[in-house]
PDB file of C-alpha atoms in Angstrom:
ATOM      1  CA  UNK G   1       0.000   0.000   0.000  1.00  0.00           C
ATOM      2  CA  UNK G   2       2.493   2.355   0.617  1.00  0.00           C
ATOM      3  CA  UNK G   3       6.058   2.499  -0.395  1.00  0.00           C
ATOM      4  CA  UNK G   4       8.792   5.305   0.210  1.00  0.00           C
ATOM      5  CA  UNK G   5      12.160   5.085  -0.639  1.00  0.00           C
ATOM      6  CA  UNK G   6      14.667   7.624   0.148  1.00  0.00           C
ATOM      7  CA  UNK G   7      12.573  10.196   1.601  1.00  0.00           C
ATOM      8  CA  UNK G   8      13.867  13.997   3.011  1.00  0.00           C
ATOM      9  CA  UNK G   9      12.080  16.541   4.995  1.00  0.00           C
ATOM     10  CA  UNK G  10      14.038  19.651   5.385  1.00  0.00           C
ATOM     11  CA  UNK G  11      12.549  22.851   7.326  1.00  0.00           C
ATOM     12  CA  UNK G  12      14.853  25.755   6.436  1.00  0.00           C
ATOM     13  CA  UNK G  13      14.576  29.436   8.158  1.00  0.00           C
ATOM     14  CA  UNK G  14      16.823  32.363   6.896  1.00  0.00           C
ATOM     15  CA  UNK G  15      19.148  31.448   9.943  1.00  0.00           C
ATOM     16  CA  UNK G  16      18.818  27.827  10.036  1.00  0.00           C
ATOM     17  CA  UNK G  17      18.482  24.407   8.445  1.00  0.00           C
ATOM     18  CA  UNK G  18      16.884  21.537  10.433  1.00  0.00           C
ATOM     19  CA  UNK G  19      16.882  18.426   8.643  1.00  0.00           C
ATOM     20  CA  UNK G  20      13.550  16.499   9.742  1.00  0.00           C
ATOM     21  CA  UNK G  21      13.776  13.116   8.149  1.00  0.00           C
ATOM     22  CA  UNK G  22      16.779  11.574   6.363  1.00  0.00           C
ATOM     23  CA  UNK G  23      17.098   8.899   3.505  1.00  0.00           C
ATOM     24  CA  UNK G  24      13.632   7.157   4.873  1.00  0.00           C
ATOM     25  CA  UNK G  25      12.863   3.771   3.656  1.00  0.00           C
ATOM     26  CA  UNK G  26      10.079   1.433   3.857  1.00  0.00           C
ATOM     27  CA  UNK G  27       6.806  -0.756   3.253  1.00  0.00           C
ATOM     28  CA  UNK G  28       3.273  -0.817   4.705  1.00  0.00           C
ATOM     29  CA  UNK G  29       1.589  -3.222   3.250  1.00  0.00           C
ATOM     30  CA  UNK G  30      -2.364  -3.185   2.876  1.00  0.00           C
ATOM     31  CA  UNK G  31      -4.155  -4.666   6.320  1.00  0.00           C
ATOM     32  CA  UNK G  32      -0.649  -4.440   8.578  1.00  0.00           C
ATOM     33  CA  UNK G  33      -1.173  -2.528  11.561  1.00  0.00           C
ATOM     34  CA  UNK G  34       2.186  -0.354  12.254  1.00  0.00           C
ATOM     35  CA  UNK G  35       3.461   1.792  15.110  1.00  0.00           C
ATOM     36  CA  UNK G  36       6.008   4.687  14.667  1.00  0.00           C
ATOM     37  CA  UNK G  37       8.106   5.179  18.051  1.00  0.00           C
ATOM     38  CA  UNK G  38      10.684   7.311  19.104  1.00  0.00           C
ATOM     39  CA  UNK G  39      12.011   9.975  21.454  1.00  0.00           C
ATOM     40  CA  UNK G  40       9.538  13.655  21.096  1.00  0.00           C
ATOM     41  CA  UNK G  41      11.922  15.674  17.841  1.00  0.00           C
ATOM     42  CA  UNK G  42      13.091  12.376  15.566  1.00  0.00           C
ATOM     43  CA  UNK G  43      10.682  13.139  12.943  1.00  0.00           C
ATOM     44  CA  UNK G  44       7.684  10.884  13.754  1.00  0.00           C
ATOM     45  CA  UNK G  45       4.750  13.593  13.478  1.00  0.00           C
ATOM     46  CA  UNK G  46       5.886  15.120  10.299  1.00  0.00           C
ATOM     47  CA  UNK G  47       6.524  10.767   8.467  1.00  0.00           C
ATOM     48  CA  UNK G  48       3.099  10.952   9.378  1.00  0.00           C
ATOM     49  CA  UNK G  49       1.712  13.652   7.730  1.00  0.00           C
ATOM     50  CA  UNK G  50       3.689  13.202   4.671  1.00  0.00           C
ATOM     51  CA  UNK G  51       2.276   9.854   4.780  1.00  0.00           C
ATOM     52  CA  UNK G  52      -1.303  11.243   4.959  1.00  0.00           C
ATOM     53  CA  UNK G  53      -0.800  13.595   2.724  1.00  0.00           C
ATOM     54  CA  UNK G  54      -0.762  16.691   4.558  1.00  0.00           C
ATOM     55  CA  UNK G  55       2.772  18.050   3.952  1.00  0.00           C
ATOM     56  CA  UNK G  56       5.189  17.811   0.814  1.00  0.00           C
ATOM     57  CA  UNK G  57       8.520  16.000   0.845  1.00  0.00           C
ATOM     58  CA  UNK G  58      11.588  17.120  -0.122  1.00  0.00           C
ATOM     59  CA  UNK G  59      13.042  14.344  -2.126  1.00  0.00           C
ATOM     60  CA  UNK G  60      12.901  10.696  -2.783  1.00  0.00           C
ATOM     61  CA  UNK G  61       9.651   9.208  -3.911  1.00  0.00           C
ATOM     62  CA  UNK G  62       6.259   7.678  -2.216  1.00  0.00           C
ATOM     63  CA  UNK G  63       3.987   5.142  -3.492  1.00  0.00           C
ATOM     64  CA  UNK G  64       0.580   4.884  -2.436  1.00  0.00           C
ATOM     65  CA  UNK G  65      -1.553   2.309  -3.680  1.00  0.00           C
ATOM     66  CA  UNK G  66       0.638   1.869  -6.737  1.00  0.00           C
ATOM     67  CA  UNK G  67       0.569   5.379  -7.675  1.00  0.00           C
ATOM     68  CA  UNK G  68       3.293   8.155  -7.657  1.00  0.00           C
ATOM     69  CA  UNK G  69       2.021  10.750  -5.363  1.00  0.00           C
ATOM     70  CA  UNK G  70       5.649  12.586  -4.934  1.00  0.00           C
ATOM     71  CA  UNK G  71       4.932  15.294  -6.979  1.00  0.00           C
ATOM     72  CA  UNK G  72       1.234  16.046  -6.243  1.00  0.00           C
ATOM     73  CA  UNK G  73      -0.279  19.336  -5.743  1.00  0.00           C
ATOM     74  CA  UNK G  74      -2.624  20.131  -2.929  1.00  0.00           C
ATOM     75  CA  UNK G  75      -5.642  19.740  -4.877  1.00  0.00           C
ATOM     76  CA  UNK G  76      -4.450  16.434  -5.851  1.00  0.00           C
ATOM     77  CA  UNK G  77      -3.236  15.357  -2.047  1.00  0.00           C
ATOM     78  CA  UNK G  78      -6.639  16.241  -1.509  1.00  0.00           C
ATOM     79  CA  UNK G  79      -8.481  14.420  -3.098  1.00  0.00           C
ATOM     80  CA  UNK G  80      -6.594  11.440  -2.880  1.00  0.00           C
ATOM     81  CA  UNK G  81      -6.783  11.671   1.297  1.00  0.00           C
ATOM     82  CA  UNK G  82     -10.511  12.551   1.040  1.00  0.00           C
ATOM     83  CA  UNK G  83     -11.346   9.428  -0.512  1.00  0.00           C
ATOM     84  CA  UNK G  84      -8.859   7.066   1.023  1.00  0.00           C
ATOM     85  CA  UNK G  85      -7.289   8.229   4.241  1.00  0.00           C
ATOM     86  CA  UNK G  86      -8.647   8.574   7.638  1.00  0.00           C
ATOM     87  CA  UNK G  87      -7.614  10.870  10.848  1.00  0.00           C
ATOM     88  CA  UNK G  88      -7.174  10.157  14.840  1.00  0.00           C
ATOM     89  CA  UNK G  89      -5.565  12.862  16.424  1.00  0.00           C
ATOM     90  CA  UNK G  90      -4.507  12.757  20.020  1.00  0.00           C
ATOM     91  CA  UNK G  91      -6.653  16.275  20.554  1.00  0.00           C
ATOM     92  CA  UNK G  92      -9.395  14.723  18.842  1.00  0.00           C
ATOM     93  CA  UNK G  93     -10.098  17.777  16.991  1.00  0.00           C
ATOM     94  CA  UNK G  94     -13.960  17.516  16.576  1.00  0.00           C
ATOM     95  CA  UNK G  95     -15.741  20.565  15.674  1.00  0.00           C
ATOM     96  CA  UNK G  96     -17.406  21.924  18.703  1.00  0.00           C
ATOM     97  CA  UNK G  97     -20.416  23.628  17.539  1.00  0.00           C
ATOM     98  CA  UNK G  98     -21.485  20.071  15.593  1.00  0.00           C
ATOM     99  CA  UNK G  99     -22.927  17.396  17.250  1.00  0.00           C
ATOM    100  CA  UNK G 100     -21.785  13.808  17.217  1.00  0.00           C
ATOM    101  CA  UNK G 101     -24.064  12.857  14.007  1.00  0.00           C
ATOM    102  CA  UNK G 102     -22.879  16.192  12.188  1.00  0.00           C
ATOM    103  CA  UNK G 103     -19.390  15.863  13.241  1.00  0.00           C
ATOM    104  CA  UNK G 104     -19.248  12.032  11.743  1.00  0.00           C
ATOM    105  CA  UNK G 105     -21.349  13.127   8.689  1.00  0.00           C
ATOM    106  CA  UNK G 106     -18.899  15.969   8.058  1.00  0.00           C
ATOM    107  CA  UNK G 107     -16.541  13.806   5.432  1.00  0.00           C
ATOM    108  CA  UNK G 108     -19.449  12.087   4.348  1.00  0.00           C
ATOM    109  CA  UNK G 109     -20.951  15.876   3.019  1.00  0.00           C
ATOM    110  CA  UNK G 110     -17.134  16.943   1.461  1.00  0.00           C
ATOM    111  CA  UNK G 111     -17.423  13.467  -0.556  1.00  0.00           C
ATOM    112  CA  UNK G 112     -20.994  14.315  -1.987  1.00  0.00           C
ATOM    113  CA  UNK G 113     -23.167  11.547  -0.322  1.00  0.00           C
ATOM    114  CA  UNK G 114     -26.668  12.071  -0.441  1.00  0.00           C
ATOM    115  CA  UNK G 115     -28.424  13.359   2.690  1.00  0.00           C
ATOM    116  CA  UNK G 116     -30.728   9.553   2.989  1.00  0.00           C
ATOM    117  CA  UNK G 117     -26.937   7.755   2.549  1.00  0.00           C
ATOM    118  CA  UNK G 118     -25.239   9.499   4.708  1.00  0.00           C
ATOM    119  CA  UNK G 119     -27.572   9.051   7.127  1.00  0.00           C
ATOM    120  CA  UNK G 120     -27.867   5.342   6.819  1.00  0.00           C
ATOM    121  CA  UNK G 121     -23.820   5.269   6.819  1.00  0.00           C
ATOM    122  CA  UNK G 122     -23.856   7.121   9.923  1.00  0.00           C
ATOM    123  CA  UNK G 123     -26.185   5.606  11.544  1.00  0.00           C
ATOM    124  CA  UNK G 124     -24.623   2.112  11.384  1.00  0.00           C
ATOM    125  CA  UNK G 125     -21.034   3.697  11.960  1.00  0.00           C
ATOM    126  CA  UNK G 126     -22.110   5.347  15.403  1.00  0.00           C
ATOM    127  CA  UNK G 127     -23.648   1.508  16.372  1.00  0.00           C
ATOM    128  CA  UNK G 128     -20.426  -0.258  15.493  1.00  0.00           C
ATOM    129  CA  UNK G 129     -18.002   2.461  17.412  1.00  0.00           C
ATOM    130  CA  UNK G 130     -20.894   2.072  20.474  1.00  0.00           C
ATOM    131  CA  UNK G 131     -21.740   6.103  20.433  1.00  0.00           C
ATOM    132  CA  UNK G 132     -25.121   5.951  18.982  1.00  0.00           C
ATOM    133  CA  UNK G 133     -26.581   7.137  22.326  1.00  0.00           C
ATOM    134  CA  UNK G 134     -24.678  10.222  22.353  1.00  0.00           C
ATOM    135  CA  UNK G 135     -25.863  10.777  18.397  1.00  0.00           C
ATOM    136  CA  UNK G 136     -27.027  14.526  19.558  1.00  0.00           C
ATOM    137  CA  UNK G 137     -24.751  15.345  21.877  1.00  0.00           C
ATOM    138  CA  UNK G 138     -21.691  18.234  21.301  1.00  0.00           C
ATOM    139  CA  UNK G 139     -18.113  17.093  22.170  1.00  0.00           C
ATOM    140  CA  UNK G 140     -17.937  19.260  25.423  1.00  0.00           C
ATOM    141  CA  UNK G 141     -20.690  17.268  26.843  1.00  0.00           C
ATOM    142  CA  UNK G 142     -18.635  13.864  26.444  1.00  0.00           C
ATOM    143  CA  UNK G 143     -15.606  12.449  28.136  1.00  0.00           C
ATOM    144  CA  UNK G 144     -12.241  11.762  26.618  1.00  0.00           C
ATOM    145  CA  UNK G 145     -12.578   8.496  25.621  1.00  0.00           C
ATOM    146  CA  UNK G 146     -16.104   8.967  23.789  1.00  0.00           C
ATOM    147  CA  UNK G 147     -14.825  12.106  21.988  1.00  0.00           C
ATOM    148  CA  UNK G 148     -12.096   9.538  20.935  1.00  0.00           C
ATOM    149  CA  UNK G 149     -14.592   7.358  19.674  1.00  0.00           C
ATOM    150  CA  UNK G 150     -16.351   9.567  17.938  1.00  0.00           C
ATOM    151  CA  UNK G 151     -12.750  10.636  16.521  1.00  0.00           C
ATOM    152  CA  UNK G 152     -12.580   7.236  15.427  1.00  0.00           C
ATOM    153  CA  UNK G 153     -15.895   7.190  13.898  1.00  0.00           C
ATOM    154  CA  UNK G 154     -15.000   9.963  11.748  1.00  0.00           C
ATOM    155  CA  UNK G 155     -12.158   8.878  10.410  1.00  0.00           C
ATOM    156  CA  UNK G 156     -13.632   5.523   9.096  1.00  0.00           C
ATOM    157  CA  UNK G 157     -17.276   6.593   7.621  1.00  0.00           C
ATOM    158  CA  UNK G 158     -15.669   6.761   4.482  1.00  0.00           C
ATOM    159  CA  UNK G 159     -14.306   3.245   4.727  1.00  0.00           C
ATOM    160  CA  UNK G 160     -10.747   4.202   3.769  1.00  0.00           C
ATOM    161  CA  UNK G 161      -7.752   2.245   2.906  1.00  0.00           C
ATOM    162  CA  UNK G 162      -5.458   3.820   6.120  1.00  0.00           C
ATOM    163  CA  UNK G 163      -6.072   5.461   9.245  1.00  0.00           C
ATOM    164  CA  UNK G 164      -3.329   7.146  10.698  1.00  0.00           C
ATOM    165  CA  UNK G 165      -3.472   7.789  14.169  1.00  0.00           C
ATOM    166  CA  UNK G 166      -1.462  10.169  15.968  1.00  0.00           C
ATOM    167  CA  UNK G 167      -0.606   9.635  19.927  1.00  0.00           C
ATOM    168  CA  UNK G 168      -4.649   8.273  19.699  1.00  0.00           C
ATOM    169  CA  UNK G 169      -4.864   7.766  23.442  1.00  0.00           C
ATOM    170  CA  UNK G 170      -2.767  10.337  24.734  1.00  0.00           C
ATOM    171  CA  UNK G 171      -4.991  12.406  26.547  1.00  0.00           C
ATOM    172  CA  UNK G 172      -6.719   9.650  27.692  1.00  0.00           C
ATOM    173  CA  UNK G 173      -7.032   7.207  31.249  1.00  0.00           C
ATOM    174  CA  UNK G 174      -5.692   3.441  31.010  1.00  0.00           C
ATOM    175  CA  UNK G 175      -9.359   2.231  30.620  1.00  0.00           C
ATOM    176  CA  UNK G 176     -10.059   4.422  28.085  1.00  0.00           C
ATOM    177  CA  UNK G 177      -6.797   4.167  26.333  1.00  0.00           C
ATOM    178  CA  UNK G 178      -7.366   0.473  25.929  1.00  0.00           C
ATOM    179  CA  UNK G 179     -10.955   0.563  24.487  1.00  0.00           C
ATOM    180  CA  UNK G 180      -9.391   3.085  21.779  1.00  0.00           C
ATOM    181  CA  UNK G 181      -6.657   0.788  21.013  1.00  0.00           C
ATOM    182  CA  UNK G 182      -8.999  -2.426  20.932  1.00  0.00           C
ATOM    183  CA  UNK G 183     -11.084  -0.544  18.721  1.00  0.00           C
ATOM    184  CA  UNK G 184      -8.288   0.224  16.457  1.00  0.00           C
ATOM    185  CA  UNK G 185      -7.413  -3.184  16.168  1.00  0.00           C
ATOM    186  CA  UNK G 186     -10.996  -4.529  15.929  1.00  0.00           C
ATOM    187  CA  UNK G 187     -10.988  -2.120  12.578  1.00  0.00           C
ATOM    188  CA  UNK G 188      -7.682  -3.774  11.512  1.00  0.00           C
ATOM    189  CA  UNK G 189      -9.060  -7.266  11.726  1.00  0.00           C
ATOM    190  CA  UNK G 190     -12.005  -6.150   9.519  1.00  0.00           C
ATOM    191  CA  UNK G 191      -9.263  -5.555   7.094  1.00  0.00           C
ATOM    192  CA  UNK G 192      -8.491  -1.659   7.272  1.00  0.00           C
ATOM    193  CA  UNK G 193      -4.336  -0.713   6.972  1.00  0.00           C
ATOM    194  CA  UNK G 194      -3.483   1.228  10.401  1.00  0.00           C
ATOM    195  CA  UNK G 195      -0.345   3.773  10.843  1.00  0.00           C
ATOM    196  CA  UNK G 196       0.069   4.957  14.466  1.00  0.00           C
ATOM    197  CA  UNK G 197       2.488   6.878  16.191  1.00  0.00           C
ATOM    198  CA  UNK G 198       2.862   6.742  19.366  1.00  0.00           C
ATOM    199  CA  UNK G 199       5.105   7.429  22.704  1.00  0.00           C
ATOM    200  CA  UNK G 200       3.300   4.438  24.243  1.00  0.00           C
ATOM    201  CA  UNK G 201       4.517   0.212  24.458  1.00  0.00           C
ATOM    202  CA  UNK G 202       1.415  -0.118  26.150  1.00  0.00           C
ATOM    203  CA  UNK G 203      -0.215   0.429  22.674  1.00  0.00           C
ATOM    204  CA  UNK G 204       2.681  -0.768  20.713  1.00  0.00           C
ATOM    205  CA  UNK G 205       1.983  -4.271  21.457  1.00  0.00           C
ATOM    206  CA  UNK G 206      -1.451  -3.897  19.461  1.00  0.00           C
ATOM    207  CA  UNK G 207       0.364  -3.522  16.244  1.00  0.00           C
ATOM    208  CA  UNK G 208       2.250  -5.992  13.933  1.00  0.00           C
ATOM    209  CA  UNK G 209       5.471  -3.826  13.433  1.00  0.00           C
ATOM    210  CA  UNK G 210       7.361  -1.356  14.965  1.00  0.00           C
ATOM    211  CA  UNK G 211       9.491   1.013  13.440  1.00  0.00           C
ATOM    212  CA  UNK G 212      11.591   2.902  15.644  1.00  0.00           C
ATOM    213  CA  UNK G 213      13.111   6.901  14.661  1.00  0.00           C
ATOM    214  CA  UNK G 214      16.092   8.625  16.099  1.00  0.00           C
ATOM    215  CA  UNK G 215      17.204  11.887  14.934  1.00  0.00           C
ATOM    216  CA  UNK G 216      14.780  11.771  11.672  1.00  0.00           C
ATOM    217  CA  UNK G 217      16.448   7.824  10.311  1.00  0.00           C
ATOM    218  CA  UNK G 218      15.055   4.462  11.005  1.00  0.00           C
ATOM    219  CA  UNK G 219      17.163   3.056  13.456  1.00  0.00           C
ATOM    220  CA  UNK G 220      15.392  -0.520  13.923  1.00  0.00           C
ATOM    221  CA  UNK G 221      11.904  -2.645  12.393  1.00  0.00           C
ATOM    222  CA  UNK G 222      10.773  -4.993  14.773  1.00  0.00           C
ATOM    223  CA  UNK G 223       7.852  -7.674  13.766  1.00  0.00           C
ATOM    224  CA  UNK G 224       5.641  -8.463  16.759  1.00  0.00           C
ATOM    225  CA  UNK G 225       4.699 -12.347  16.904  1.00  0.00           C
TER     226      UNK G 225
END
């Protein structure tokens, strides 16, 4: 699913050049489940959001389901995240004045469903994440973990190939933490491709692989048995 080879992130000021990532290399391939770990600086946030489209590279190349997307412009990134990539943010990021519904309809609505699909597709996303009975409710009147899930439910009512998931339990408890990162992994067993980064082993040992950054390089892949 997705292939980079050789990949450089460079942020230059007039005083200063900070070299992000360096000479990145590797695979995900479609229906692992991956984690991204490494010390707060090495360059794990911004893999991710070239990954998801959301920033530009510098150089190599990057595959994504067997297409070129190195030298995509932002209309292009977006359409090819709209239709294939979902979010999970550690600040969950849900738009306050929506409710629940609206806030999981939202991509739905950018993607031009119709107003009786969308509501069937959100309807039967809200009873598989288990937030149905907060449908009507704004994200200030739920706790952490069910803004999570509603997080969650966003970023998979448009059934997309990858959800990347940055620090997804982060501001969360233990109890909640876990019931975010079994949920996660319930959606990778039903077959969806799941990048996470993630300061956490607790939640690393949900995933298949781990690849581990220092100082914007792979240092190690470990496979999880």
């Amino acid at each position: 699913m997705i292939k980079v080879n050789q990949l450089e992130k460079v942020y230059r000021t007039e005083e200063i050049e900070t070299v992000a990532l360096n000479n990145i290399s590797f695979d995900i391939r479609e229906g692992e489940f991956v984690a991204i770990m490494g010390p707060s600086g090495c360059g794990k946030s911004t893999l991710l959001n070239i990954i998801g489209l959301l920033d530009d590279m510098d150089g190599g190349s990057f595959m994504f389901n067997g297409v070129d997307v190195s030298k995509f412009n932002e209309r292009k990134r977006a359409e090819m995240r709209k239709h294939n990539i979902g979010f999970v943010f550690q600040s969950f990021n849900l738009i306050d004045e929506l409710t629940v519904y609206e806030n999981v309809e939202l991509p739905l609505i950018y993607t031009g469903v119709s107003s009786s699909e969308r509501k069937r597709i959100v309807d039967e996303v809200l009873d598989k994440i288990q937030i149905a009975h907060r449908r009507n409710h704004y994200p200030q009147q739920l706790s952490g973990g069910q803004q999570q899930r509603v997080a969650v439910a966003r970023a998979v009512v448009n059934k997309p190939k990858l959800i990347l998931a940055d620090e997804p339990t982060g501001n969360l408890d233990s109890r909640n933490g876990s019931e975010v990162m079994q949920l996660l992994t319930d959606l990778n067993e039903q077959g969806t491709t799941i990048v996470m980064v993630t300061h956490s082993e607790h939640d690393s040992r949900y995933t298949h692989r781990i690849i581990n950054m220092l100082d914007g390089q792979i240092v190690t892949q470990n496979i999880r048995l």
